[in-house]
Amino acid sequence: MREVDCIIVGGGLAGLQAAIQLGRYSAHQVLVIDAGEGRSTLCRTYHNILGFPDGVSGEELRERGRMQAEQTGVSFEKDRIVKAGRHGEMIQLFGTSGTEYRSKTVLLATGLTDRVPDIPGLTPTLGRTVYVCPDCDGYEIQDQRTVLLGSGEPGANMAMILIQRTNDLLYINHEQAPISAELHRSMKEAGVRYLEAAVQEVQQIEDGHITGVLTEDGQIFESERGFIAFGGNRVHYELAEQLGAVIADNKHVEADPRSLQAANNVWIAGDLGLHAEQATVAMGEGSIAAIWIHKALQQMTKDSR
């Protein structure tokens, strides 16, 4: 069993920024537990982060962030936390490794997992020329020939956002899920081309640059950029729920808007919360949560004297 002052569950951008902030107080034992997955492991080029005008990969940011946190004394453990509970004043976390962890405070930065169908050629393009977030990467498709791969209404709603960026947009309803007549009409009026067809392959050249998609009937649709919107993304809310947090209808976790505290001695940061799902937002929230965790740990020290 390991016992520390703060455990951060999730080593993505929110968790790493929190670790750096907490480590720099030089007053707490901080442990980051990470399974090595998450959105940032897939993104090959972030273009909307301060200081990286030519882009930076999620893997590079994670590598740099871990090194920066370790320099302040933060520890890291590779494990997947699958259960949470309380033991007196301590929070208990249990990993698939069989290890039990205990901590005075916990920051949950467990994020979400996008639903991405197993289409050959798609994964290598993600975060390079095929995107998931119009706020983060709508700029990347400006006036570009773009194909949107999606399912039913989640894809149709995304199409209505993306058509503001390019007038050359094709939405392929890969799963051929139903769309309301009203949305069909809106897409047509906005200039979105629409096709119901299963995608057999995402075609690309070296380094994840999409060139088009091949549908099951043998048609090839050329493209310079792509987006996906399949809906049904999985929010990793279970640990928060087990520790007493309020879970919204969409499975994101509710928290105090100022401190990001979600339950007694439990904070959240990143895509787990109810807000825009952006890397820069996640990083900012990591810092905010860490500041309040520091305050809480200081108060615990005073109360114990």
PDB file of C-alpha atoms in Angstrom:
ATOM      1  CA  MET A   1       0.000   0.000   0.000  1.00  0.00           C
ATOM      2  CA  ARG A   2       1.197   3.505  -0.846  1.00  0.00           C
ATOM      3  CA  GLU A   3       0.080   6.539   1.143  1.00  0.00           C
ATOM      4  CA  VAL A   4       0.611  10.144  -0.003  1.00  0.00           C
ATOM      5  CA  ASP A   5      -0.839  13.640   0.321  1.00  0.00           C
ATOM      6  CA  CYS A   6      -2.379  13.810  -3.147  1.00  0.00           C
ATOM      7  CA  ILE A   7      -3.027  11.284  -5.864  1.00  0.00           C
ATOM      8  CA  ILE A   8      -3.696  12.476  -9.388  1.00  0.00           C
ATOM      9  CA  VAL A   9      -5.531   9.855 -11.429  1.00  0.00           C
ATOM     10  CA  GLY A  10      -4.737  10.458 -15.094  1.00  0.00           C
ATOM     11  CA  GLY A  11      -1.486  11.569 -16.675  1.00  0.00           C
ATOM     12  CA  GLY A  12      -2.906  13.592 -19.533  1.00  0.00           C
ATOM     13  CA  LEU A  13      -2.596  17.350 -19.890  1.00  0.00           C
ATOM     14  CA  ALA A  14      -4.884  18.209 -16.973  1.00  0.00           C
ATOM     15  CA  GLY A  15      -3.195  15.784 -14.619  1.00  0.00           C
ATOM     16  CA  LEU A  16       0.311  16.785 -15.628  1.00  0.00           C
ATOM     17  CA  GLN A  17      -0.338  20.501 -15.258  1.00  0.00           C
ATOM     18  CA  ALA A  18      -1.771  19.840 -11.802  1.00  0.00           C
ATOM     19  CA  ALA A  19       1.261  17.727 -10.909  1.00  0.00           C
ATOM     20  CA  ILE A  20       3.644  20.515 -11.937  1.00  0.00           C
ATOM     21  CA  GLN A  21       1.709  23.069  -9.892  1.00  0.00           C
ATOM     22  CA  LEU A  22       1.517  20.853  -6.791  1.00  0.00           C
ATOM     23  CA  GLY A  23       5.137  19.779  -7.089  1.00  0.00           C
ATOM     24  CA  ARG A  24       6.325  23.374  -7.134  1.00  0.00           C
ATOM     25  CA  TYR A  25       4.904  23.963  -3.632  1.00  0.00           C
ATOM     26  CA  SER A  26       7.649  21.585  -2.373  1.00  0.00           C
ATOM     27  CA  ALA A  27       5.379  20.659   0.522  1.00  0.00           C
ATOM     28  CA  HIS A  28       3.410  17.590  -0.498  1.00  0.00           C
ATOM     29  CA  GLN A  29       3.913  13.980  -1.511  1.00  0.00           C
ATOM     30  CA  VAL A  30       2.238  13.774  -4.918  1.00  0.00           C
ATOM     31  CA  LEU A  31       1.662  10.626  -6.959  1.00  0.00           C
ATOM     32  CA  VAL A  32       0.349  10.500 -10.525  1.00  0.00           C
ATOM     33  CA  ILE A  33      -1.264   7.193 -11.504  1.00  0.00           C
ATOM     34  CA  ASP A  34      -1.710   6.793 -15.232  1.00  0.00           C
ATOM     35  CA  ALA A  35      -2.689   3.936 -17.530  1.00  0.00           C
ATOM     36  CA  GLY A  36      -0.925   5.534 -20.516  1.00  0.00           C
ATOM     37  CA  GLU A  37      -4.041   6.185 -22.583  1.00  0.00           C
ATOM     38  CA  GLY A  38      -6.333   9.125 -23.275  1.00  0.00           C
ATOM     39  CA  ARG A  39      -7.045  11.692 -25.967  1.00  0.00           C
ATOM     40  CA  SER A  40      -3.625  13.305 -25.740  1.00  0.00           C
ATOM     41  CA  THR A  41      -1.941  10.031 -26.688  1.00  0.00           C
ATOM     42  CA  LEU A  42      -3.824  10.101 -30.005  1.00  0.00           C
ATOM     43  CA  CYS A  43      -3.361  13.737 -30.975  1.00  0.00           C
ATOM     44  CA  ARG A  44      -0.344  14.064 -33.248  1.00  0.00           C
ATOM     45  CA  THR A  45      -0.430  17.841 -33.572  1.00  0.00           C
ATOM     46  CA  TYR A  46      -1.959  20.445 -31.272  1.00  0.00           C
ATOM     47  CA  HIS A  47      -1.942  23.799 -33.035  1.00  0.00           C
ATOM     48  CA  ASN A  48      -3.886  25.859 -30.484  1.00  0.00           C
ATOM     49  CA  ILE A  49      -1.447  25.761 -27.550  1.00  0.00           C
ATOM     50  CA  LEU A  50       0.552  28.860 -26.608  1.00  0.00           C
ATOM     51  CA  GLY A  51       4.177  28.682 -27.697  1.00  0.00           C
ATOM     52  CA  PHE A  52       3.798  25.985 -30.365  1.00  0.00           C
ATOM     53  CA  PRO A  53       2.769  27.793 -33.584  1.00  0.00           C
ATOM     54  CA  ASP A  54       3.940  24.850 -35.707  1.00  0.00           C
ATOM     55  CA  GLY A  55       2.131  22.338 -33.521  1.00  0.00           C
ATOM     56  CA  VAL A  56       3.155  19.827 -30.875  1.00  0.00           C
ATOM     57  CA  SER A  57       2.105  16.224 -30.377  1.00  0.00           C
ATOM     58  CA  GLY A  58       0.276  14.991 -27.314  1.00  0.00           C
ATOM     59  CA  GLU A  59       3.009  12.458 -26.669  1.00  0.00           C
ATOM     60  CA  GLU A  60       5.676  15.170 -26.634  1.00  0.00           C
ATOM     61  CA  LEU A  61       3.631  17.300 -24.247  1.00  0.00           C
ATOM     62  CA  ARG A  62       3.130  14.330 -21.949  1.00  0.00           C
ATOM     63  CA  GLU A  63       6.816  13.478 -22.048  1.00  0.00           C
ATOM     64  CA  ARG A  64       7.853  17.034 -21.277  1.00  0.00           C
ATOM     65  CA  GLY A  65       5.190  17.417 -18.618  1.00  0.00           C
ATOM     66  CA  ARG A  66       6.195  14.256 -16.801  1.00  0.00           C
ATOM     67  CA  MET A  67       9.854  15.279 -16.813  1.00  0.00           C
ATOM     68  CA  GLN A  68       8.945  18.746 -15.528  1.00  0.00           C
ATOM     69  CA  ALA A  69       6.806  17.275 -12.718  1.00  0.00           C
ATOM     70  CA  GLU A  70       9.437  14.717 -11.747  1.00  0.00           C
ATOM     71  CA  GLN A  71      11.982  17.521 -11.353  1.00  0.00           C
ATOM     72  CA  THR A  72       9.826  18.900  -8.523  1.00  0.00           C
ATOM     73  CA  GLY A  73       9.625  15.535  -6.750  1.00  0.00           C
ATOM     74  CA  VAL A  74       6.333  14.198  -8.107  1.00  0.00           C
ATOM     75  CA  SER A  75       6.195  10.384  -8.429  1.00  0.00           C
ATOM     76  CA  PHE A  76       4.563   8.404 -11.226  1.00  0.00           C
ATOM     77  CA  GLU A  77       3.025   4.945 -11.280  1.00  0.00           C
ATOM     78  CA  LYS A  78       1.668   3.056 -14.277  1.00  0.00           C
ATOM     79  CA  ASP A  79      -1.596   1.460 -13.218  1.00  0.00           C
ATOM     80  CA  ARG A  80      -5.314   1.604 -13.957  1.00  0.00           C
ATOM     81  CA  ILE A  81      -7.492   2.630 -11.032  1.00  0.00           C
ATOM     82  CA  VAL A  82     -10.730   0.652 -11.122  1.00  0.00           C
ATOM     83  CA  LYS A  83     -12.231   1.238  -7.685  1.00  0.00           C
ATOM     84  CA  ALA A  84     -12.367   4.041  -5.144  1.00  0.00           C
ATOM     85  CA  GLY A  85     -13.578   4.314  -1.573  1.00  0.00           C
ATOM     86  CA  ARG A  86     -12.840   5.872   1.799  1.00  0.00           C
ATOM     87  CA  HIS A  87     -11.067   4.612   4.889  1.00  0.00           C
ATOM     88  CA  GLY A  88     -11.570   7.095   7.705  1.00  0.00           C
ATOM     89  CA  GLU A  89     -10.124  10.404   6.568  1.00  0.00           C
ATOM     90  CA  MET A  90      -8.162   8.792   3.746  1.00  0.00           C
ATOM     91  CA  ILE A  91      -9.281   8.072   0.194  1.00  0.00           C
ATOM     92  CA  GLN A  92      -8.606   4.559  -1.080  1.00  0.00           C
ATOM     93  CA  LEU A  93      -7.857   3.720  -4.693  1.00  0.00           C
ATOM     94  CA  PHE A  94      -7.403   0.224  -6.070  1.00  0.00           C
ATOM     95  CA  GLY A  95      -5.482  -0.581  -9.252  1.00  0.00           C
ATOM     96  CA  THR A  96      -5.578  -3.507 -11.625  1.00  0.00           C
ATOM     97  CA  SER A  97      -2.023  -4.209 -10.479  1.00  0.00           C
ATOM     98  CA  GLY A  98      -3.444  -5.276  -7.123  1.00  0.00           C
ATOM     99  CA  THR A  99      -1.961  -2.239  -5.353  1.00  0.00           C
ATOM    100  CA  GLU A 100      -3.974  -0.215  -2.873  1.00  0.00           C
ATOM    101  CA  TYR A 101      -3.233   3.511  -2.730  1.00  0.00           C
ATOM    102  CA  ARG A 102      -4.308   5.907   0.017  1.00  0.00           C
ATOM    103  CA  SER A 103      -4.277   9.677  -0.066  1.00  0.00           C
ATOM    104  CA  LYS A 104      -5.544  12.699   1.831  1.00  0.00           C
ATOM    105  CA  THR A 105      -6.755  14.292  -1.414  1.00  0.00           C
ATOM    106  CA  VAL A 106      -7.465  13.125  -4.942  1.00  0.00           C
ATOM    107  CA  LEU A 107      -7.602  14.874  -8.295  1.00  0.00           C
ATOM    108  CA  LEU A 108      -9.512  12.941 -10.932  1.00  0.00           C
ATOM    109  CA  ALA A 109      -8.339  13.732 -14.462  1.00  0.00           C
ATOM    110  CA  THR A 110      -9.721  10.583 -16.056  1.00  0.00           C
ATOM    111  CA  GLY A 111     -11.247  12.335 -19.090  1.00  0.00           C
ATOM    112  CA  LEU A 112     -13.193  10.528 -21.749  1.00  0.00           C
ATOM    113  CA  THR A 113     -12.703   8.163 -24.649  1.00  0.00           C
ATOM    114  CA  ASP A 114     -14.012   9.068 -28.090  1.00  0.00           C
ATOM    115  CA  ARG A 115     -16.019   6.414 -29.855  1.00  0.00           C
ATOM    116  CA  VAL A 116     -13.956   5.680 -32.947  1.00  0.00           C
ATOM    117  CA  PRO A 117     -15.046   2.794 -35.214  1.00  0.00           C
ATOM    118  CA  ASP A 118     -12.384   0.385 -36.402  1.00  0.00           C
ATOM    119  CA  ILE A 119     -11.991   1.803 -39.914  1.00  0.00           C
ATOM    120  CA  PRO A 120      -8.667   0.877 -41.544  1.00  0.00           C
ATOM    121  CA  GLY A 121      -6.420   3.896 -41.953  1.00  0.00           C
ATOM    122  CA  LEU A 122      -8.362   6.172 -39.596  1.00  0.00           C
ATOM    123  CA  THR A 123      -6.227   6.030 -36.445  1.00  0.00           C
ATOM    124  CA  PRO A 124      -2.969   7.226 -38.065  1.00  0.00           C
ATOM    125  CA  THR A 125      -4.735  10.378 -39.289  1.00  0.00           C
ATOM    126  CA  LEU A 126      -6.296  11.352 -35.959  1.00  0.00           C
ATOM    127  CA  GLY A 127      -4.878  14.571 -34.614  1.00  0.00           C
ATOM    128  CA  ARG A 128      -2.860  15.069 -37.792  1.00  0.00           C
ATOM    129  CA  THR A 129      -5.409  15.817 -40.510  1.00  0.00           C
ATOM    130  CA  VAL A 130      -8.578  14.289 -39.021  1.00  0.00           C
ATOM    131  CA  TYR A 131     -10.033  15.958 -35.940  1.00  0.00           C
ATOM    132  CA  VAL A 132     -12.702  15.604 -33.254  1.00  0.00           C
ATOM    133  CA  CYS A 133     -13.158  19.112 -31.807  1.00  0.00           C
ATOM    134  CA  PRO A 134     -14.393  22.052 -33.914  1.00  0.00           C
ATOM    135  CA  ASP A 135     -13.332  24.571 -31.257  1.00  0.00           C
ATOM    136  CA  CYS A 136      -9.785  23.210 -31.183  1.00  0.00           C
ATOM    137  CA  ASP A 137      -9.314  22.416 -34.852  1.00  0.00           C
ATOM    138  CA  GLY A 138     -12.031  24.035 -36.934  1.00  0.00           C
ATOM    139  CA  TYR A 139      -9.325  26.433 -38.098  1.00  0.00           C
ATOM    140  CA  GLU A 140      -7.440  23.514 -39.684  1.00  0.00           C
ATOM    141  CA  ILE A 141     -10.184  22.859 -42.260  1.00  0.00           C
ATOM    142  CA  GLN A 142     -10.691  26.469 -43.306  1.00  0.00           C
ATOM    143  CA  ASP A 143     -11.544  26.419 -47.031  1.00  0.00           C
ATOM    144  CA  GLN A 144     -10.269  22.824 -47.306  1.00  0.00           C
ATOM    145  CA  ARG A 145     -12.002  19.889 -48.979  1.00  0.00           C
ATOM    146  CA  THR A 146     -13.284  18.081 -45.907  1.00  0.00           C
ATOM    147  CA  VAL A 147     -14.963  14.754 -45.235  1.00  0.00           C
ATOM    148  CA  LEU A 148     -16.881  14.228 -42.016  1.00  0.00           C
ATOM    149  CA  LEU A 149     -17.297  10.632 -40.876  1.00  0.00           C
ATOM    150  CA  GLY A 150     -20.059  10.189 -38.361  1.00  0.00           C
ATOM    151  CA  SER A 151     -23.243   8.559 -37.251  1.00  0.00           C
ATOM    152  CA  GLY A 152     -26.744   9.979 -37.521  1.00  0.00           C
ATOM    153  CA  GLU A 153     -27.548  13.185 -35.702  1.00  0.00           C
ATOM    154  CA  PRO A 154     -24.209  13.654 -33.871  1.00  0.00           C
ATOM    155  CA  GLY A 155     -22.590  13.796 -37.307  1.00  0.00           C
ATOM    156  CA  ALA A 156     -25.301  16.033 -38.725  1.00  0.00           C
ATOM    157  CA  ASN A 157     -24.947  18.505 -35.866  1.00  0.00           C
ATOM    158  CA  MET A 158     -21.189  18.557 -36.387  1.00  0.00           C
ATOM    159  CA  ALA A 159     -21.723  19.166 -40.104  1.00  0.00           C
ATOM    160  CA  MET A 160     -23.760  22.282 -39.327  1.00  0.00           C
ATOM    161  CA  ILE A 161     -20.808  23.627 -37.320  1.00  0.00           C
ATOM    162  CA  LEU A 162     -18.128  22.718 -39.842  1.00  0.00           C
ATOM    163  CA  ILE A 163     -19.948  24.152 -42.850  1.00  0.00           C
ATOM    164  CA  GLN A 164     -19.158  27.577 -41.375  1.00  0.00           C
ATOM    165  CA  ARG A 165     -15.483  26.817 -42.059  1.00  0.00           C
ATOM    166  CA  THR A 166     -15.593  25.342 -45.550  1.00  0.00           C
ATOM    167  CA  ASN A 167     -18.084  25.213 -48.386  1.00  0.00           C
ATOM    168  CA  ASP A 168     -16.677  21.859 -49.535  1.00  0.00           C
ATOM    169  CA  LEU A 169     -17.982  19.465 -46.888  1.00  0.00           C
ATOM    170  CA  LEU A 170     -19.179  15.901 -47.336  1.00  0.00           C
ATOM    171  CA  TYR A 171     -20.859  14.143 -44.415  1.00  0.00           C
ATOM    172  CA  ILE A 172     -20.734  10.352 -44.710  1.00  0.00           C
ATOM    173  CA  ASN A 173     -23.152   8.691 -42.308  1.00  0.00           C
ATOM    174  CA  HIS A 174     -20.963   5.617 -41.788  1.00  0.00           C
ATOM    175  CA  GLU A 175     -23.428   3.788 -39.523  1.00  0.00           C
ATOM    176  CA  GLN A 176     -26.450   4.998 -41.484  1.00  0.00           C
ATOM    177  CA  ALA A 177     -28.220   5.986 -38.268  1.00  0.00           C
ATOM    178  CA  PRO A 178     -31.421   8.044 -38.638  1.00  0.00           C
ATOM    179  CA  ILE A 179     -31.459  11.828 -38.944  1.00  0.00           C
ATOM    180  CA  SER A 180     -34.532  14.025 -38.465  1.00  0.00           C
ATOM    181  CA  ALA A 181     -36.147  15.615 -41.490  1.00  0.00           C
ATOM    182  CA  GLU A 182     -35.398  19.020 -39.993  1.00  0.00           C
ATOM    183  CA  LEU A 183     -31.662  18.308 -39.775  1.00  0.00           C
ATOM    184  CA  HIS A 184     -31.648  16.904 -43.301  1.00  0.00           C
ATOM    185  CA  ARG A 185     -33.241  20.113 -44.504  1.00  0.00           C
ATOM    186  CA  SER A 186     -30.813  22.297 -42.559  1.00  0.00           C
ATOM    187  CA  MET A 187     -27.807  20.472 -43.988  1.00  0.00           C
ATOM    188  CA  LYS A 188     -29.107  20.752 -47.529  1.00  0.00           C
ATOM    189  CA  GLU A 189     -29.852  24.462 -47.181  1.00  0.00           C
ATOM    190  CA  ALA A 190     -26.378  25.074 -45.710  1.00  0.00           C
ATOM    191  CA  GLY A 191     -24.637  23.276 -48.568  1.00  0.00           C
ATOM    192  CA  VAL A 192     -23.535  20.093 -46.791  1.00  0.00           C
ATOM    193  CA  ARG A 193     -23.280  17.148 -49.164  1.00  0.00           C
ATOM    194  CA  TYR A 194     -24.637  13.964 -47.588  1.00  0.00           C
ATOM    195  CA  LEU A 195     -24.088  10.260 -48.160  1.00  0.00           C
ATOM    196  CA  GLU A 196     -25.191   7.136 -46.306  1.00  0.00           C
ATOM    197  CA  ALA A 197     -22.468   4.539 -46.821  1.00  0.00           C
ATOM    198  CA  ALA A 198     -20.081   2.428 -44.771  1.00  0.00           C
ATOM    199  CA  VAL A 199     -16.480   3.584 -45.072  1.00  0.00           C
ATOM    200  CA  GLN A 200     -14.131   0.767 -45.960  1.00  0.00           C
ATOM    201  CA  GLU A 201     -10.862   2.678 -45.643  1.00  0.00           C
ATOM    202  CA  VAL A 202      -9.410   6.082 -44.895  1.00  0.00           C
ATOM    203  CA  GLN A 203      -6.741   6.711 -47.498  1.00  0.00           C
ATOM    204  CA  GLN A 204      -3.618   8.655 -46.635  1.00  0.00           C
ATOM    205  CA  ILE A 205      -0.101   9.455 -47.589  1.00  0.00           C
ATOM    206  CA  GLU A 206       2.872   9.293 -45.274  1.00  0.00           C
ATOM    207  CA  ASP A 207       2.601  10.792 -41.790  1.00  0.00           C
ATOM    208  CA  GLY A 208      -1.164  10.673 -41.440  1.00  0.00           C
ATOM    209  CA  HIS A 209      -2.213  13.084 -44.185  1.00  0.00           C
ATOM    210  CA  ILE A 210      -5.667  12.075 -45.395  1.00  0.00           C
ATOM    211  CA  THR A 211      -6.221  11.980 -49.165  1.00  0.00           C
ATOM    212  CA  GLY A 212      -9.722  10.538 -49.239  1.00  0.00           C
ATOM    213  CA  VAL A 213     -12.027   7.731 -48.157  1.00  0.00           C
ATOM    214  CA  LEU A 214     -13.096   4.530 -49.872  1.00  0.00           C
ATOM    215  CA  THR A 215     -16.686   3.414 -49.321  1.00  0.00           C
ATOM    216  CA  GLU A 216     -17.898  -0.177 -49.400  1.00  0.00           C
ATOM    217  CA  ASP A 217     -19.376   0.249 -52.875  1.00  0.00           C
ATOM    218  CA  GLY A 218     -15.949   1.119 -54.291  1.00  0.00           C
ATOM    219  CA  GLN A 219     -16.329   4.900 -54.536  1.00  0.00           C
ATOM    220  CA  ILE A 220     -13.404   7.130 -53.592  1.00  0.00           C
ATOM    221  CA  PHE A 221     -14.062  10.604 -52.214  1.00  0.00           C
ATOM    222  CA  GLU A 222     -10.983  12.797 -52.213  1.00  0.00           C
ATOM    223  CA  SER A 223     -10.335  14.954 -49.177  1.00  0.00           C
ATOM    224  CA  GLU A 224      -7.691  17.253 -47.702  1.00  0.00           C
ATOM    225  CA  ARG A 225      -8.997  17.217 -44.123  1.00  0.00           C
ATOM    226  CA  GLY A 226     -11.394  15.179 -42.046  1.00  0.00           C
ATOM    227  CA  PHE A 227     -13.509  15.182 -38.901  1.00  0.00           C
ATOM    228  CA  ILE A 228     -15.268  12.450 -36.957  1.00  0.00           C
ATOM    229  CA  ALA A 229     -18.492  12.668 -34.938  1.00  0.00           C
ATOM    230  CA  PHE A 230     -19.951   9.302 -33.987  1.00  0.00           C
ATOM    231  CA  GLY A 231     -21.442  10.238 -30.616  1.00  0.00           C
ATOM    232  CA  GLY A 232     -21.497   7.900 -27.663  1.00  0.00           C
ATOM    233  CA  ASN A 233     -18.176   9.027 -26.205  1.00  0.00           C
ATOM    234  CA  ARG A 234     -17.445   7.326 -22.874  1.00  0.00           C
ATOM    235  CA  VAL A 235     -16.883   9.636 -19.921  1.00  0.00           C
ATOM    236  CA  HIS A 236     -14.806   7.990 -17.186  1.00  0.00           C
ATOM    237  CA  TYR A 237     -16.985   9.166 -14.285  1.00  0.00           C
ATOM    238  CA  GLU A 238     -17.136   5.990 -12.191  1.00  0.00           C
ATOM    239  CA  LEU A 239     -14.412   6.849  -9.664  1.00  0.00           C
ATOM    240  CA  ALA A 240     -15.942  10.272  -9.071  1.00  0.00           C
ATOM    241  CA  GLU A 241     -19.336   8.681  -8.470  1.00  0.00           C
ATOM    242  CA  GLN A 242     -17.850   6.165  -6.019  1.00  0.00           C
ATOM    243  CA  LEU A 243     -16.344   9.057  -4.053  1.00  0.00           C
ATOM    244  CA  GLY A 244     -19.630  10.944  -3.790  1.00  0.00           C
ATOM    245  CA  ALA A 245     -19.568  13.377  -6.709  1.00  0.00           C
ATOM    246  CA  VAL A 246     -22.733  14.407  -8.539  1.00  0.00           C
ATOM    247  CA  ILE A 247     -22.944  12.991 -12.044  1.00  0.00           C
ATOM    248  CA  ALA A 248     -24.829  14.972 -14.697  1.00  0.00           C
ATOM    249  CA  ASP A 249     -27.215  13.390 -17.193  1.00  0.00           C
ATOM    250  CA  ASN A 250     -24.470  13.293 -19.829  1.00  0.00           C
ATOM    251  CA  LYS A 251     -22.166  11.473 -17.346  1.00  0.00           C
ATOM    252  CA  HIS A 252     -19.814  14.414 -16.886  1.00  0.00           C
ATOM    253  CA  VAL A 253     -19.016  15.345 -13.290  1.00  0.00           C
ATOM    254  CA  GLU A 254     -20.366  18.433 -11.565  1.00  0.00           C
ATOM    255  CA  ALA A 255     -17.968  20.508  -9.498  1.00  0.00           C
ATOM    256  CA  ASP A 256     -17.679  23.864  -7.777  1.00  0.00           C
ATOM    257  CA  PRO A 257     -17.044  26.351 -10.606  1.00  0.00           C
ATOM    258  CA  ARG A 258     -14.344  28.190  -8.657  1.00  0.00           C
ATOM    259  CA  SER A 259     -12.344  25.433  -6.960  1.00  0.00           C
ATOM    260  CA  LEU A 260     -13.336  22.426  -9.112  1.00  0.00           C
ATOM    261  CA  GLN A 261     -14.011  20.418  -5.958  1.00  0.00           C
ATOM    262  CA  ALA A 262     -16.516  17.657  -6.700  1.00  0.00           C
ATOM    263  CA  ALA A 263     -16.747  15.863  -3.343  1.00  0.00           C
ATOM    264  CA  ASN A 264     -15.052  15.843   0.051  1.00  0.00           C
ATOM    265  CA  ASN A 265     -11.301  16.098  -0.670  1.00  0.00           C
ATOM    266  CA  VAL A 266     -11.937  15.198  -4.326  1.00  0.00           C
ATOM    267  CA  TRP A 267     -11.290  17.560  -7.233  1.00  0.00           C
ATOM    268  CA  ILE A 268     -11.652  17.133 -10.988  1.00  0.00           C
ATOM    269  CA  ALA A 269      -9.979  18.651 -14.045  1.00  0.00           C
ATOM    270  CA  GLY A 270     -10.141  18.231 -17.789  1.00  0.00           C
ATOM    271  CA  ASP A 271     -12.697  16.560 -20.021  1.00  0.00           C
ATOM    272  CA  LEU A 272     -14.330  14.825 -17.057  1.00  0.00           C
ATOM    273  CA  GLY A 273     -16.043  18.108 -16.186  1.00  0.00           C
ATOM    274  CA  LEU A 274     -19.012  19.993 -17.611  1.00  0.00           C
ATOM    275  CA  HIS A 275     -17.374  22.421 -20.037  1.00  0.00           C
ATOM    276  CA  ALA A 276     -15.655  22.781 -23.391  1.00  0.00           C
ATOM    277  CA  GLU A 277     -13.409  19.792 -24.076  1.00  0.00           C
ATOM    278  CA  GLN A 278     -10.130  21.476 -24.956  1.00  0.00           C
ATOM    279  CA  ALA A 279      -6.503  20.802 -24.139  1.00  0.00           C
ATOM    280  CA  THR A 280      -5.890  24.379 -22.999  1.00  0.00           C
ATOM    281  CA  VAL A 281      -8.978  24.331 -20.769  1.00  0.00           C
ATOM    282  CA  ALA A 282      -7.803  21.057 -19.239  1.00  0.00           C
ATOM    283  CA  MET A 283      -4.382  22.496 -18.472  1.00  0.00           C
ATOM    284  CA  GLY A 284      -5.862  25.580 -16.840  1.00  0.00           C
ATOM    285  CA  GLU A 285      -8.187  23.478 -14.741  1.00  0.00           C
ATOM    286  CA  GLY A 286      -5.286  21.322 -13.631  1.00  0.00           C
ATOM    287  CA  SER A 287      -3.581  24.396 -12.199  1.00  0.00           C
ATOM    288  CA  ILE A 288      -6.763  25.697 -10.557  1.00  0.00           C
ATOM    289  CA  ALA A 289      -7.538  22.372  -8.893  1.00  0.00           C
ATOM    290  CA  ALA A 290      -3.936  22.046  -7.697  1.00  0.00           C
ATOM    291  CA  ILE A 291      -4.046  25.462  -6.039  1.00  0.00           C
ATOM    292  CA  TRP A 292      -7.151  24.505  -4.083  1.00  0.00           C
ATOM    293  CA  ILE A 293      -5.747  21.095  -3.181  1.00  0.00           C
ATOM    294  CA  HIS A 294      -2.686  22.886  -1.783  1.00  0.00           C
ATOM    295  CA  LYS A 295      -4.948  25.114   0.326  1.00  0.00           C
ATOM    296  CA  ALA A 296      -6.836  22.059   1.618  1.00  0.00           C
ATOM    297  CA  LEU A 297      -3.636  20.230   2.543  1.00  0.00           C
ATOM    298  CA  GLN A 298      -2.338  23.320   4.358  1.00  0.00           C
ATOM    299  CA  GLN A 299      -5.571  23.451   6.378  1.00  0.00           C
ATOM    300  CA  MET A 300      -5.309  19.748   7.213  1.00  0.00           C
ATOM    301  CA  THR A 301      -1.812  20.349   8.566  1.00  0.00           C
ATOM    302  CA  LYS A 302      -3.030  23.229  10.742  1.00  0.00           C
ATOM    303  CA  ASP A 303      -5.985  21.216  12.046  1.00  0.00           C
ATOM    304  CA  SER A 304      -3.739  18.317  13.024  1.00  0.00           C
ATOM    305  CA  ARG A 305      -1.539  20.470  15.260  1.00  0.00           C
TER     306      ARG A 305
END
